[in-house]
Coordinates of C-alpha atoms and ligand atoms in Angstrom, one line a residue:
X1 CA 35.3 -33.1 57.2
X2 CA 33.0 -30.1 56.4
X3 CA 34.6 -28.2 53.3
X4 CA 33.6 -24.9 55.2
X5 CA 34.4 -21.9 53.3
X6 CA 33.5 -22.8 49.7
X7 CA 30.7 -19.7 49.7
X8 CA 32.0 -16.8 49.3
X9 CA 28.5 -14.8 48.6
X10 CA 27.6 -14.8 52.7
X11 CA 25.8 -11.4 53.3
X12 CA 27.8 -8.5 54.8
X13 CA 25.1 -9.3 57.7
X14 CA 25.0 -12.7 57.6
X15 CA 28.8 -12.7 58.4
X16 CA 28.5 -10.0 61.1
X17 CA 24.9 -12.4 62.8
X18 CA 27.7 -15.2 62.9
X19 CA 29.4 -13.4 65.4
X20 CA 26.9 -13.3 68.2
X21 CA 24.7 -10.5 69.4
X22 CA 26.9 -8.0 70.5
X23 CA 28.6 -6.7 66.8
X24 CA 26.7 -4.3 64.5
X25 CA 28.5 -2.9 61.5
X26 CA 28.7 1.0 62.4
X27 CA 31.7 1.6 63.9
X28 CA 34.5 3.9 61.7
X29 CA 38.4 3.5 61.8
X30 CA 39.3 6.5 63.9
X31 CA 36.1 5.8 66.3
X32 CA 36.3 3.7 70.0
X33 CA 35.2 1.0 70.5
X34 CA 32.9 1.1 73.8
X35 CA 32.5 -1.9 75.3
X36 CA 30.7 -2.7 78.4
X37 CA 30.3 -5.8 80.7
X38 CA 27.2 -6.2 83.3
X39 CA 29.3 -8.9 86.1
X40 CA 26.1 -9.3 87.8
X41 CA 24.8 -11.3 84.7
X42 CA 26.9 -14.5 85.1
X43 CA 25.9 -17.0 82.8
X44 CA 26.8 -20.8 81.8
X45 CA 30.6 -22.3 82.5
X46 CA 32.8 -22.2 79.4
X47 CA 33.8 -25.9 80.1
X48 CA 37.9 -26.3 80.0
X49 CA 37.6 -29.1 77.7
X50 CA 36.8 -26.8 74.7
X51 CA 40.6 -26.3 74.9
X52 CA 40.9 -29.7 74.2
X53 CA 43.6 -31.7 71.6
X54 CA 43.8 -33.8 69.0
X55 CA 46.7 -36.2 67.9
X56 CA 46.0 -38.8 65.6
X57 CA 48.7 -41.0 64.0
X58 CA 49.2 -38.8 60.9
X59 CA 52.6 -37.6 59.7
X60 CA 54.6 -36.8 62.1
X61 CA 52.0 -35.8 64.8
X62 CA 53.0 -39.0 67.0
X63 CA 56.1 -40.4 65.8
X64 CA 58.5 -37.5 66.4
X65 CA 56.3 -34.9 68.0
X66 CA 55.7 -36.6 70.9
X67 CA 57.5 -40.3 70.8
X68 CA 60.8 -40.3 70.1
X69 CA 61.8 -43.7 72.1
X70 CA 63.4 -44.3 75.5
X71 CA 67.0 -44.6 73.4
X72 CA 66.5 -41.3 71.7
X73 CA 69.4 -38.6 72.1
X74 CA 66.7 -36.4 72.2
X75 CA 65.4 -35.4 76.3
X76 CA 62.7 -38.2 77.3
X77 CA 60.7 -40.0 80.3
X78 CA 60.1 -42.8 78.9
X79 CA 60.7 -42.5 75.3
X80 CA 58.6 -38.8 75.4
X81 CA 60.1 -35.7 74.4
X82 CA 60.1 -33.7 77.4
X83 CA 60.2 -30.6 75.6
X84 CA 56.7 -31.0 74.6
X85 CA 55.6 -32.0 77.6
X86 CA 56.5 -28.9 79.4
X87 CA 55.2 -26.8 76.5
X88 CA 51.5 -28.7 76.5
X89 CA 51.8 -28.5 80.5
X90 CA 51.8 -24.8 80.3
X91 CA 48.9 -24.7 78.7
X92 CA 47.0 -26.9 80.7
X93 CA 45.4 -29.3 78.0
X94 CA 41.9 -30.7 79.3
X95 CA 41.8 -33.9 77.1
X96 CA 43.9 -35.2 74.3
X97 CA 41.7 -37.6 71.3
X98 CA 43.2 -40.0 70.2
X99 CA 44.3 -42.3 68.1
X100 CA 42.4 -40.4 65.2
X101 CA 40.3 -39.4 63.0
X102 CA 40.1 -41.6 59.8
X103 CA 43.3 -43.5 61.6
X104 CA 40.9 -44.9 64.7
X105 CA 38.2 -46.7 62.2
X106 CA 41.3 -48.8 61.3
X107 CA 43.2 -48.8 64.8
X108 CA 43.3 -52.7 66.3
X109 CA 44.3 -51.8 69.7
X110 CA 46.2 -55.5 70.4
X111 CA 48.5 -54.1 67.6
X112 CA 50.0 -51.7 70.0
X113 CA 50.4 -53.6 73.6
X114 CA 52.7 -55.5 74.7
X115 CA 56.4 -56.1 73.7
X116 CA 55.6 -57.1 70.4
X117 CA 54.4 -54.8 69.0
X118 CA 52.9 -55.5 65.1
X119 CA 54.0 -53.5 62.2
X120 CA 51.2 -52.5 60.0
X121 CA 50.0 -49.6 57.5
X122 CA 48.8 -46.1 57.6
X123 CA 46.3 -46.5 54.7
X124 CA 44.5 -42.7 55.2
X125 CA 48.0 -41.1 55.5
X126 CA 50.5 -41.3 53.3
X127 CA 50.8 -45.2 53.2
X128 CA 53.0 -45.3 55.6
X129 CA 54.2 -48.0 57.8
X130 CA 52.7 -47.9 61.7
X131 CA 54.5 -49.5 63.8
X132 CA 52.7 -49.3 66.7
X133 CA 55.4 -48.2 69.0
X134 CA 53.1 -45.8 70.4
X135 CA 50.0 -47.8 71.5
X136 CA 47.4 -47.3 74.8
X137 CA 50.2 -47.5 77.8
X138 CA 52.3 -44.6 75.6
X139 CA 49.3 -42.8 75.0
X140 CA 48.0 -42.9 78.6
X141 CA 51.8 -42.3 80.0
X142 CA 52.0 -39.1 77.9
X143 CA 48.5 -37.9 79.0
X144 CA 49.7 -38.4 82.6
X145 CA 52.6 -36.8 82.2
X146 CA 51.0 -33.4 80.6
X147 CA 48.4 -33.6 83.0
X148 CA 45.6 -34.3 80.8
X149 CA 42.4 -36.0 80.3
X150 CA 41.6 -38.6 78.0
X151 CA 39.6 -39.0 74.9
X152 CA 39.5 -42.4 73.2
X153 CA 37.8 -42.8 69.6
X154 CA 37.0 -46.9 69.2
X155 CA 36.3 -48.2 65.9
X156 CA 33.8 -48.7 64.3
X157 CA 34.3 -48.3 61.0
X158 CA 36.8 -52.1 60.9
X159 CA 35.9 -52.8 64.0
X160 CA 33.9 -54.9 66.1
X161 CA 31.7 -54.4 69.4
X162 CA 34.0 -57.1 70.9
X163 CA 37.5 -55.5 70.2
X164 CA 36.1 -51.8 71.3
X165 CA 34.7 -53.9 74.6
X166 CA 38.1 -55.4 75.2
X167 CA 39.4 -52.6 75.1
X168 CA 37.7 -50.7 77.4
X169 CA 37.9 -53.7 79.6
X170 CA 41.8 -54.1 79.5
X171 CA 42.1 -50.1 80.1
X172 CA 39.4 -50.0 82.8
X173 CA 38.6 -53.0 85.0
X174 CA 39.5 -53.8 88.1
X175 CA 38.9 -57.0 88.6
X176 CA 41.1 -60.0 88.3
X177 CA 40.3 -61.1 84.8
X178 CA 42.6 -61.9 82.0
X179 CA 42.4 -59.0 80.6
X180 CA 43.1 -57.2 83.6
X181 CA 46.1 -59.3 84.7
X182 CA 47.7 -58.6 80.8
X183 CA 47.2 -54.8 81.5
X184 CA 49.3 -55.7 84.7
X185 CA 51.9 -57.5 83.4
X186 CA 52.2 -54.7 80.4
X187 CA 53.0 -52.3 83.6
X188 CA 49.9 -50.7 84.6
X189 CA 48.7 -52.5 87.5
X190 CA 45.8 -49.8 88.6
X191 CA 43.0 -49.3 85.9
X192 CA 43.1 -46.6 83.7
X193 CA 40.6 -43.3 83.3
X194 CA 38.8 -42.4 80.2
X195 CA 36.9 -39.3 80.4
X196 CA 35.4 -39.5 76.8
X197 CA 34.8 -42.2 74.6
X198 CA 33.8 -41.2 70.7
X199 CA 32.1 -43.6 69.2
X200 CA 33.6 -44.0 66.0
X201 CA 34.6 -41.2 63.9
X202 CA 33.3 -39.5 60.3
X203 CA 30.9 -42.4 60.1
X204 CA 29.7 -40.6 57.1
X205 CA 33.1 -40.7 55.2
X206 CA 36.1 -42.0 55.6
X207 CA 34.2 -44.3 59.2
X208 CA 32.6 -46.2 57.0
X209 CA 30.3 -44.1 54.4
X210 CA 27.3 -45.7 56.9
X211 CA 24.0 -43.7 56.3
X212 CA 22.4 -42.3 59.3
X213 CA 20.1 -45.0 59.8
X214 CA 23.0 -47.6 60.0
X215 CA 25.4 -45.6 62.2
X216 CA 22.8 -45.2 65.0
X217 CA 22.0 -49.3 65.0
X218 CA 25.6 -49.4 65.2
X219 CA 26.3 -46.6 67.9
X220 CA 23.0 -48.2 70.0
X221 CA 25.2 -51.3 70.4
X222 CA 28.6 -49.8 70.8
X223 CA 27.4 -47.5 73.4
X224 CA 25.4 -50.7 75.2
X225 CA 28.6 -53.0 75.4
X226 CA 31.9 -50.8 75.3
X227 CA 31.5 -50.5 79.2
X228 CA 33.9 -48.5 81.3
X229 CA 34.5 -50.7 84.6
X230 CA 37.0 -48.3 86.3
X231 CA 35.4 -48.5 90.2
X232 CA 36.0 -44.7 90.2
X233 CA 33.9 -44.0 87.1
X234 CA 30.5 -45.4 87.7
X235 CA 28.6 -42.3 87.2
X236 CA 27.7 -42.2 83.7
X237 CA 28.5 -38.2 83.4
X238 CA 32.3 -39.7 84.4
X239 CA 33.2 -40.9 80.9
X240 CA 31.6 -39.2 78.3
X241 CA 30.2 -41.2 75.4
X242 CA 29.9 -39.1 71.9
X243 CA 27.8 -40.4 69.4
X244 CA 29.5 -39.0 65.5
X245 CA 27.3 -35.7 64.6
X246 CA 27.7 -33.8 61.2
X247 CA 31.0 -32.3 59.1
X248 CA 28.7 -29.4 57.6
X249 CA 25.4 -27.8 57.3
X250 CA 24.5 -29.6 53.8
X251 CA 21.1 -32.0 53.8
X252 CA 22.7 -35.0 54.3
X253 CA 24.3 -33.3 57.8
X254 CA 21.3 -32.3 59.0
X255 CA 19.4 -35.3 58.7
X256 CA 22.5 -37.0 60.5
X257 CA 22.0 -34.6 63.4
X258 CA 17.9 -35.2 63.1
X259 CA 18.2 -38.7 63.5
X260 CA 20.6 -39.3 66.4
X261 CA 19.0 -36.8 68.3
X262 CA 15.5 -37.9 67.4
X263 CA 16.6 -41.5 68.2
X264 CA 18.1 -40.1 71.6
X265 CA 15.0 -38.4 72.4
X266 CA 12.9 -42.0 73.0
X267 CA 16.8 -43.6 73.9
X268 CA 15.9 -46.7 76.7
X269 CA 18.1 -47.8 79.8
X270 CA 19.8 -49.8 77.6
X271 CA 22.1 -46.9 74.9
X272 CA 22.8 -43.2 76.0
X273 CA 25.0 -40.6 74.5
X274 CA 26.4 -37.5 76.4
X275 CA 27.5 -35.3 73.4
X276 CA 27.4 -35.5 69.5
X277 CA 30.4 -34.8 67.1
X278 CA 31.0 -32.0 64.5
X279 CA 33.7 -31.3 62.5
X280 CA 34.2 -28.3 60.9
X281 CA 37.4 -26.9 59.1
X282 CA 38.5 -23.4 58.0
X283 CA 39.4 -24.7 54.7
X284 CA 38.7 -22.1 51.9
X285 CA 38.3 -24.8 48.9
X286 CA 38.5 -28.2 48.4
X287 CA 40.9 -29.7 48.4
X288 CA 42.6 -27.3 50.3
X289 CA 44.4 -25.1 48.1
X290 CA 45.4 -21.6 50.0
X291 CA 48.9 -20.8 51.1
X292 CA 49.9 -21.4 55.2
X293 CA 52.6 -18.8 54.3
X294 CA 53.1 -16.1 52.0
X295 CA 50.1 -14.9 51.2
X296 CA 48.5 -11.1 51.3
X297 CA 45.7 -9.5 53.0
X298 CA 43.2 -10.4 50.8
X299 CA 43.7 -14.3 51.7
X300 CA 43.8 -13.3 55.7
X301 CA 40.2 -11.3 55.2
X302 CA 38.7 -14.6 52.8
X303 CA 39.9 -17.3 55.7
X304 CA 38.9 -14.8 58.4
X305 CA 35.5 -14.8 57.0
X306 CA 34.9 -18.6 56.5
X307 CA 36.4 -18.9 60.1
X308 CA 33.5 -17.2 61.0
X309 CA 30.8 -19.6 59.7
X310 CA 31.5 -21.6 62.6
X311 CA 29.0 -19.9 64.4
X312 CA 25.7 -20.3 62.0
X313 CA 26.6 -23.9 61.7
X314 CA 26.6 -24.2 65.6
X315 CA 23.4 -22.4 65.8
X316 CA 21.9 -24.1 63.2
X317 CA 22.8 -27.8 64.9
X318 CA 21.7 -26.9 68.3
X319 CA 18.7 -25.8 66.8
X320 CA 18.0 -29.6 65.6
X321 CA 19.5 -30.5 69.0
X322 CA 17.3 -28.4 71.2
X323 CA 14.4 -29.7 69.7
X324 CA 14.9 -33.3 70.6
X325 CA 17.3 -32.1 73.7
X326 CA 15.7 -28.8 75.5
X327 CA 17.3 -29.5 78.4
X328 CA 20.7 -29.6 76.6
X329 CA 21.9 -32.7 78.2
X330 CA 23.7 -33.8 74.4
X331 CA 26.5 -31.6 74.6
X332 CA 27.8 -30.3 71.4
X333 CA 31.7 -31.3 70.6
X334 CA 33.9 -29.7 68.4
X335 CA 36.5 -32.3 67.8
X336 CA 37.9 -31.1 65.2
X337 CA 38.1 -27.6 64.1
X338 CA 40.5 -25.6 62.8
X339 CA 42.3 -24.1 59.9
X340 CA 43.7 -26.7 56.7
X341 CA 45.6 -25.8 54.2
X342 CA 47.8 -26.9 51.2
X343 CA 50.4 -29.0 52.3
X344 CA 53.8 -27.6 52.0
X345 CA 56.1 -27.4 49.5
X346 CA 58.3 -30.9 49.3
X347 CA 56.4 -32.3 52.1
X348 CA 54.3 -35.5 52.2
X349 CA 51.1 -34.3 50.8
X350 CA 49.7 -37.2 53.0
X351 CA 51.1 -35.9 56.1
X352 CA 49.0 -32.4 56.3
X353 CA 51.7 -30.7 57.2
X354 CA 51.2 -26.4 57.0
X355 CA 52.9 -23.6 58.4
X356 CA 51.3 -21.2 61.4
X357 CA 51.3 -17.6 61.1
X358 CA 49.3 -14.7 63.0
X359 CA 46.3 -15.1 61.2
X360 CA 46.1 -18.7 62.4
X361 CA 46.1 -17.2 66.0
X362 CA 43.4 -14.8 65.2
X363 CA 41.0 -17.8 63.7
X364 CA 41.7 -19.5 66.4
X365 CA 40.7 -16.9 69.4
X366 CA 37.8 -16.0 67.1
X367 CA 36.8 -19.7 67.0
X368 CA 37.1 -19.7 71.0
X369 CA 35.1 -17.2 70.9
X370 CA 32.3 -18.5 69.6
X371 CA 32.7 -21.6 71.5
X372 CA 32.4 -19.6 74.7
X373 CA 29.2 -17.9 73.3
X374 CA 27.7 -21.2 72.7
X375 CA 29.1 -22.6 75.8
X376 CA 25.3 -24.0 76.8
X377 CA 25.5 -26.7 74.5
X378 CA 29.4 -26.5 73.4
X379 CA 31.0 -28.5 75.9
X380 CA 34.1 -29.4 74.3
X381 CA 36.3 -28.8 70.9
X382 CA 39.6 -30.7 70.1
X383 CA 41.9 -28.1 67.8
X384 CA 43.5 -30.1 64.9
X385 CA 45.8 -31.5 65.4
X386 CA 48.1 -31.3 68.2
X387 CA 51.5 -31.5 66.9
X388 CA 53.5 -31.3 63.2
X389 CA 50.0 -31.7 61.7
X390 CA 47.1 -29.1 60.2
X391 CA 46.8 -26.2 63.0
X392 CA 49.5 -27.3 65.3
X393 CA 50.5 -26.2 68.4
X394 CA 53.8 -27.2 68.0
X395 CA 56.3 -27.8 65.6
X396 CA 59.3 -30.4 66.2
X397 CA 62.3 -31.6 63.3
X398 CA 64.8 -33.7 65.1
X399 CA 65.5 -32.5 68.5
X400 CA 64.4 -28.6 67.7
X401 CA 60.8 -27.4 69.0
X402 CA 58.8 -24.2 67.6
X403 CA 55.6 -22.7 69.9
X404 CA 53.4 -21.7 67.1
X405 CA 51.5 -18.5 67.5
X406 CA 48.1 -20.6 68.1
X407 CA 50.4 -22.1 70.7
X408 CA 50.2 -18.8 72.6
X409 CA 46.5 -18.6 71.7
X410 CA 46.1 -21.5 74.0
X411 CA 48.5 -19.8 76.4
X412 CA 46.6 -16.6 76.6
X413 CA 42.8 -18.3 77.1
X414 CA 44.4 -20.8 80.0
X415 CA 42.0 -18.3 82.8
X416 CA 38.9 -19.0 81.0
X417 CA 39.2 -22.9 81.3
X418 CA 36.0 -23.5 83.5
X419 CA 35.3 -19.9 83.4
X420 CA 31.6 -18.4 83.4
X421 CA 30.6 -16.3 81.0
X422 CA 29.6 -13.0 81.3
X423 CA 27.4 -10.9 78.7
X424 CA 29.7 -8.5 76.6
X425 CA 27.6 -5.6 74.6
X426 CA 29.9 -3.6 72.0
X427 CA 29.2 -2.3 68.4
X428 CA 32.3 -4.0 66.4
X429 CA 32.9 -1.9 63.4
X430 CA 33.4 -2.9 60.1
X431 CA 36.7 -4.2 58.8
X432 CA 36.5 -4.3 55.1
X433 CA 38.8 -5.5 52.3
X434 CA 38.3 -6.5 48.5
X435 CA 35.0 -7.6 48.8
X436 CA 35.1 -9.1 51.7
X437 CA 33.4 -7.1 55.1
X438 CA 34.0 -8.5 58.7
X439 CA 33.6 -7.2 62.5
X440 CA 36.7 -5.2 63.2
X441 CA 36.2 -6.2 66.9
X442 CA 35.6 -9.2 68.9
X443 CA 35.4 -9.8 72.5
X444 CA 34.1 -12.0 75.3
X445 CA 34.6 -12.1 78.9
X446 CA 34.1 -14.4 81.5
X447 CA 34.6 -14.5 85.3
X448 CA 37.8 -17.0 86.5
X449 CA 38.0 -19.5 88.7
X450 CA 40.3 -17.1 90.0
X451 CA 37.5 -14.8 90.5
X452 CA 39.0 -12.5 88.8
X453 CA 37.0 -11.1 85.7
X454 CA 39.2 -11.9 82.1
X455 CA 38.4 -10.0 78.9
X456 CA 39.7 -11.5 75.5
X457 CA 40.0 -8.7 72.5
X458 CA 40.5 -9.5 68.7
X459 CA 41.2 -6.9 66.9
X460 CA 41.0 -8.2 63.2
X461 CA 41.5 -5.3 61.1
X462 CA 45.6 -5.2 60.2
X463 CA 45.8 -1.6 59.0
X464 CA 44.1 0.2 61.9
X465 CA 44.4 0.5 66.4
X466 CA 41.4 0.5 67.7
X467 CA 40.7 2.5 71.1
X468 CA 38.6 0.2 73.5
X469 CA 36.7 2.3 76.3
X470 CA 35.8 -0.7 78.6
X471 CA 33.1 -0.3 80.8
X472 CA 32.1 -3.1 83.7
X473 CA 28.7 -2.3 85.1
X474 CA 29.0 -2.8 89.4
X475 CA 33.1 -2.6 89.1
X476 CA 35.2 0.8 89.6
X477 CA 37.6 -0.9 87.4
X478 CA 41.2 0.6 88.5
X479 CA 43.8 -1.5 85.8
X480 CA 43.9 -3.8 83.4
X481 CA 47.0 -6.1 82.8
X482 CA 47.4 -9.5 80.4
X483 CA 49.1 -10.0 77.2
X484 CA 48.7 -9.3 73.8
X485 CA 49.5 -11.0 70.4
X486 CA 50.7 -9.3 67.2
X487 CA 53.6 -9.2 64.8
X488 CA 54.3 -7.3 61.4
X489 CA 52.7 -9.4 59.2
X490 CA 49.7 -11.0 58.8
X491 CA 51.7 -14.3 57.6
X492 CA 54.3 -13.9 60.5
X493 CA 55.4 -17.1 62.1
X494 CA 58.0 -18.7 64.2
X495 CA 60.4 -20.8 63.2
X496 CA 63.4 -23.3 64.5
X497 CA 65.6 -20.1 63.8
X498 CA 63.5 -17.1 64.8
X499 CA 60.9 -18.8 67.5
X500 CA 60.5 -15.0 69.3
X501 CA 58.6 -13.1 66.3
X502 CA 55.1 -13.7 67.4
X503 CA 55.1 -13.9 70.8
X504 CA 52.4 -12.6 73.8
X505 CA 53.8 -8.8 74.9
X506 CA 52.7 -7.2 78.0
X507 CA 49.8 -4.7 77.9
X508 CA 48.0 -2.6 80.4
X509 CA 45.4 -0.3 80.6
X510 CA 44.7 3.2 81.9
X511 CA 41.9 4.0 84.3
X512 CA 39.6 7.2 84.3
X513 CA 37.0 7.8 86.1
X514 CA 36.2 3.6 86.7
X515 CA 36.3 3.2 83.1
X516 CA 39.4 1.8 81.1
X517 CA 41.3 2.6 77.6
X518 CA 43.1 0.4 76.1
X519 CA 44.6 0.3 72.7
X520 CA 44.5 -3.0 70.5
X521 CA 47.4 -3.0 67.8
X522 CA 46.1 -4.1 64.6
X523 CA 45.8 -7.8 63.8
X524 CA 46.1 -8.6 67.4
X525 CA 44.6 -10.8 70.3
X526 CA 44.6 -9.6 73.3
X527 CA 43.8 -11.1 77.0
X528 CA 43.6 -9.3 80.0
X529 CA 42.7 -9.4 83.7
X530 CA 40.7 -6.5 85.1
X531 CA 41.1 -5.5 88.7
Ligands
LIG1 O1 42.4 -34.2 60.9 C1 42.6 -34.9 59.7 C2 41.4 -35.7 59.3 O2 40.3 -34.9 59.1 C3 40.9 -36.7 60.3 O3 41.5 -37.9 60.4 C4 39.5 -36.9 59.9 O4 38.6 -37.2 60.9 C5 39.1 -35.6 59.2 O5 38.5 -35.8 58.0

């Protein structure tokens, strides 16, 4: 993982290039914001899948958060909680990656089918025992039952070609082979779908410390013999193979990402990739040290503007990526992002588990953000993690549930899932605090599948409102309506006893004269609809 964050020295103007070409710093407290949108400039699709999830056997990410066992007391189809079904339903999750992370260079899938299942260790995290309870049929039962793709990682790290090739073959074939008749008698009869296939994970660390030379040997012959045989996924675009790409923008990340994409430049008939990896946390120092909860305005501004360095480092990789790629048929995946903090206070410093507060919801429409602006070459992004673990959606203990406020992030964004963006020009302001000098604004907006056009706000400043005089060039816009996200405190959260405090509210526009106002609390993501 890229230990993001560790500068604090980044420019006033560096920080403000990060967030894309629309935000100069000239705006004042008690000025508007004018923003305008040109809807005859459609651009690229912000793919769905940069919504995706990740849930890797960590903590309590799996175990409790989404298995609790067909004999639970707790509400389940099949041993999985339904109450986190319905809450990742609702926000319509595009894939899910799993088993890990660090966890899938040691995963042995034959460990976790059948009805003996073997009990083994959870080396990366915490030490812990693994059961393997929760193997491929519970992982591709829960998928089906939130409605979700799927994203496998295979190992490679203490793996072999042959296992990951079994594997795909047991989850995919058709055909009457051993393999496929095992599937069968485990319950699943048709073959399953796999819509993206990483190969191998964090090569560089905790996959196996490989240097870039030895990883693509390795990813040539993993991405030759883990075939997919599913009779409905024969195109090659139908299950996406991800080669690992860099955790950071130091040397030894961008000579990763020169010499995969170099390599896939001259790539024969015989190896192909359809995206390359990155993984980049909002992490402040390492090892993560800041608060989750608790802390003061200072620490919101300092993550804020590390969050934001997630654009330069996506620039500066698709810039090593277009050169070998102009076409931009490597697509760029995020699959793991997000913020990480110290773990907290009497809990398993091995289980990453951190509370979620408003300013997690505000990194996180910020990171969409950029996404969306990159959305040519960023095709997909997997928050960590899912559940109980790092930036969670969701918090579970026992049979209670919590929606975090990143939760209604993810809520909020659902219309721009497959979107297509549209140009947004604005002057952002200046938020500034102890030091530390970001865009008070942020915005894109994209048109829906509904066909409707959606605008996304971030206000980021948690002292002042900001006025927004929207503007959409070719529309005599008449209302606005959507949601917005705010609460007291910068460090608000929800908990099992007070889930309500930050929660979307209604919000709505006035129309004069076919432009809009509309005021953005401080601290606050808004999303709206304009008619
Ligand atoms: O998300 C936690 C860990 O962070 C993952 O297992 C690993 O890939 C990364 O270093």
């Amino acid at each position: 993982m890229t230990k993001r964050g560790v500068r604090f020295e980044c420019s006033l103007l560096a920080g403000l290039a990060l967030t894309g070409l629309a935000l100069t710093p000239s705006a004042t407290a008690t000025e508007k914001v004018a923003i305008s949108i040109d809807a005859s400039k459609a651009g690229v699709q912000i793919n769905r899948n940069i919504f995706g999830q990740f849930a890797e056997h960590l903590g309590h990410g799996i175990y409790d958060g989404i298995w609790v066992g067909p004999d639970s007391t707790i509400p389940n189809t099949r041993g999985i909680r339904n109450d986190v079904v319905a809450a990742l339903k609702a926000i319509k999750v595009p894939n899910v990656r799993w088993p890990g992370g660090c966890f899938a260079d040691e995963y042995h899938w034959r460990k976790g089918v059948g009805i003996q299942r073997t009990v083994s260790l959870n080396p990366n995290w915490g030490g812990v025992t693994e059961t393997n309870t929760f193997g491929t049929h519970e992982f591709m039962d829960f998928v089906d039952q939130i409605g979700s793709d799927v994203y496998v990682s295979i190992n490679v790290g203490s793996g072999t070609p042959q296992e990951a090739a079994e594997w795909l073959e047991y989850m995919t074939t058709a055909q009457p082979t051993t393999l496929e008749k095992e599937r069968a008698a485990n319950g699943h009869p048709a073959p399953y779908k796999i819509s993206m296939l990483g190969i191998g994970n964090e090569s560089w660390d905790c996959g196996g410390n490989m240097t870039p030379e030895y990883y693509l040997s390795q990813m040539k012959i993993y991405s030759r013999f883990v075939r997919n045989f599913n009779p409905a996924q024969q195109d090659k675009e139908q299950m996406l193979k991800i080669a690992v790409g860099p955790g950071g923008d130091e040397p030894r990340w961008t000579d990763w990402t020169e010499t995969v994409m170099k390599a896939y430049q001259q790539h024969t008939w015989s190896w192909d990739i359809n995206g390359l990896s990155m993984h980049s946390y909002t992490v402040g120092h390492w090892p993560p040290s800041y608060a989750s909860v608790g802390f003061g305005e200072t620490e919101y501004s300092q993550i804020l503007k590390h969050t934001l360095e997630m654009d330069a480092l996506i620039s500066k990789h698709s810039a090593i990526m277009d050169k070998y790629d102009p076409q931009k048929r490597v697509a760029l995946i995020i699959d793991e992002w997000g913020a990480w903090y110290a773990p907290l206070p009497g809990s398993n410093p091995g289980f990453l588990v951190q509370q979620n507060t408003l300013r997690d919801a505000i990194l996180a429409a910020l990171n969409l953000n950029i996404f969306a602006r990159h959305a040519d070459r960023v095709r997909g992004a997997n928050i960590a993690q899912m559940i109980n673990v790092l930036q969670a959606m969701i918090m579970t203990d026992k049979e209670k549930m919590v929606l975090s406020p990143t939760y209604y992030i993810f809520k909020m964004y659902v219309p721009f899932q497959d979107s297509t963006f549209l140009p947004v020009q604005f002057n952002s302001g200046t938020y500034s605090h102890d030091g530390i000098s970001l865009p008070r604004v942020d915005a894109i907006a994209a048109e829906g599948k509904d066909g409707k056009l959606w605008v996304a706000f971030t206000n980021l400043d948690p002292n002042e409102a900001v006025e927004i005089e929207l503007n959409v060039t070719g529309v005599t816009a008449k209302s606005t309506s959507g949601e917005t996200l705010t609460a007291s405190k910068v460090d608000s959260t929800n908990s099992f006893d007070a889930p309500n405090i930050v929660v979307p509210k209604p919000i709505s526009a006035k129309a004069q004269g076919g432009k809009l106002t509309l005021k953005l609390d401080p601290k606050s993501v808004s999303v709206v609809s304009v008619e």
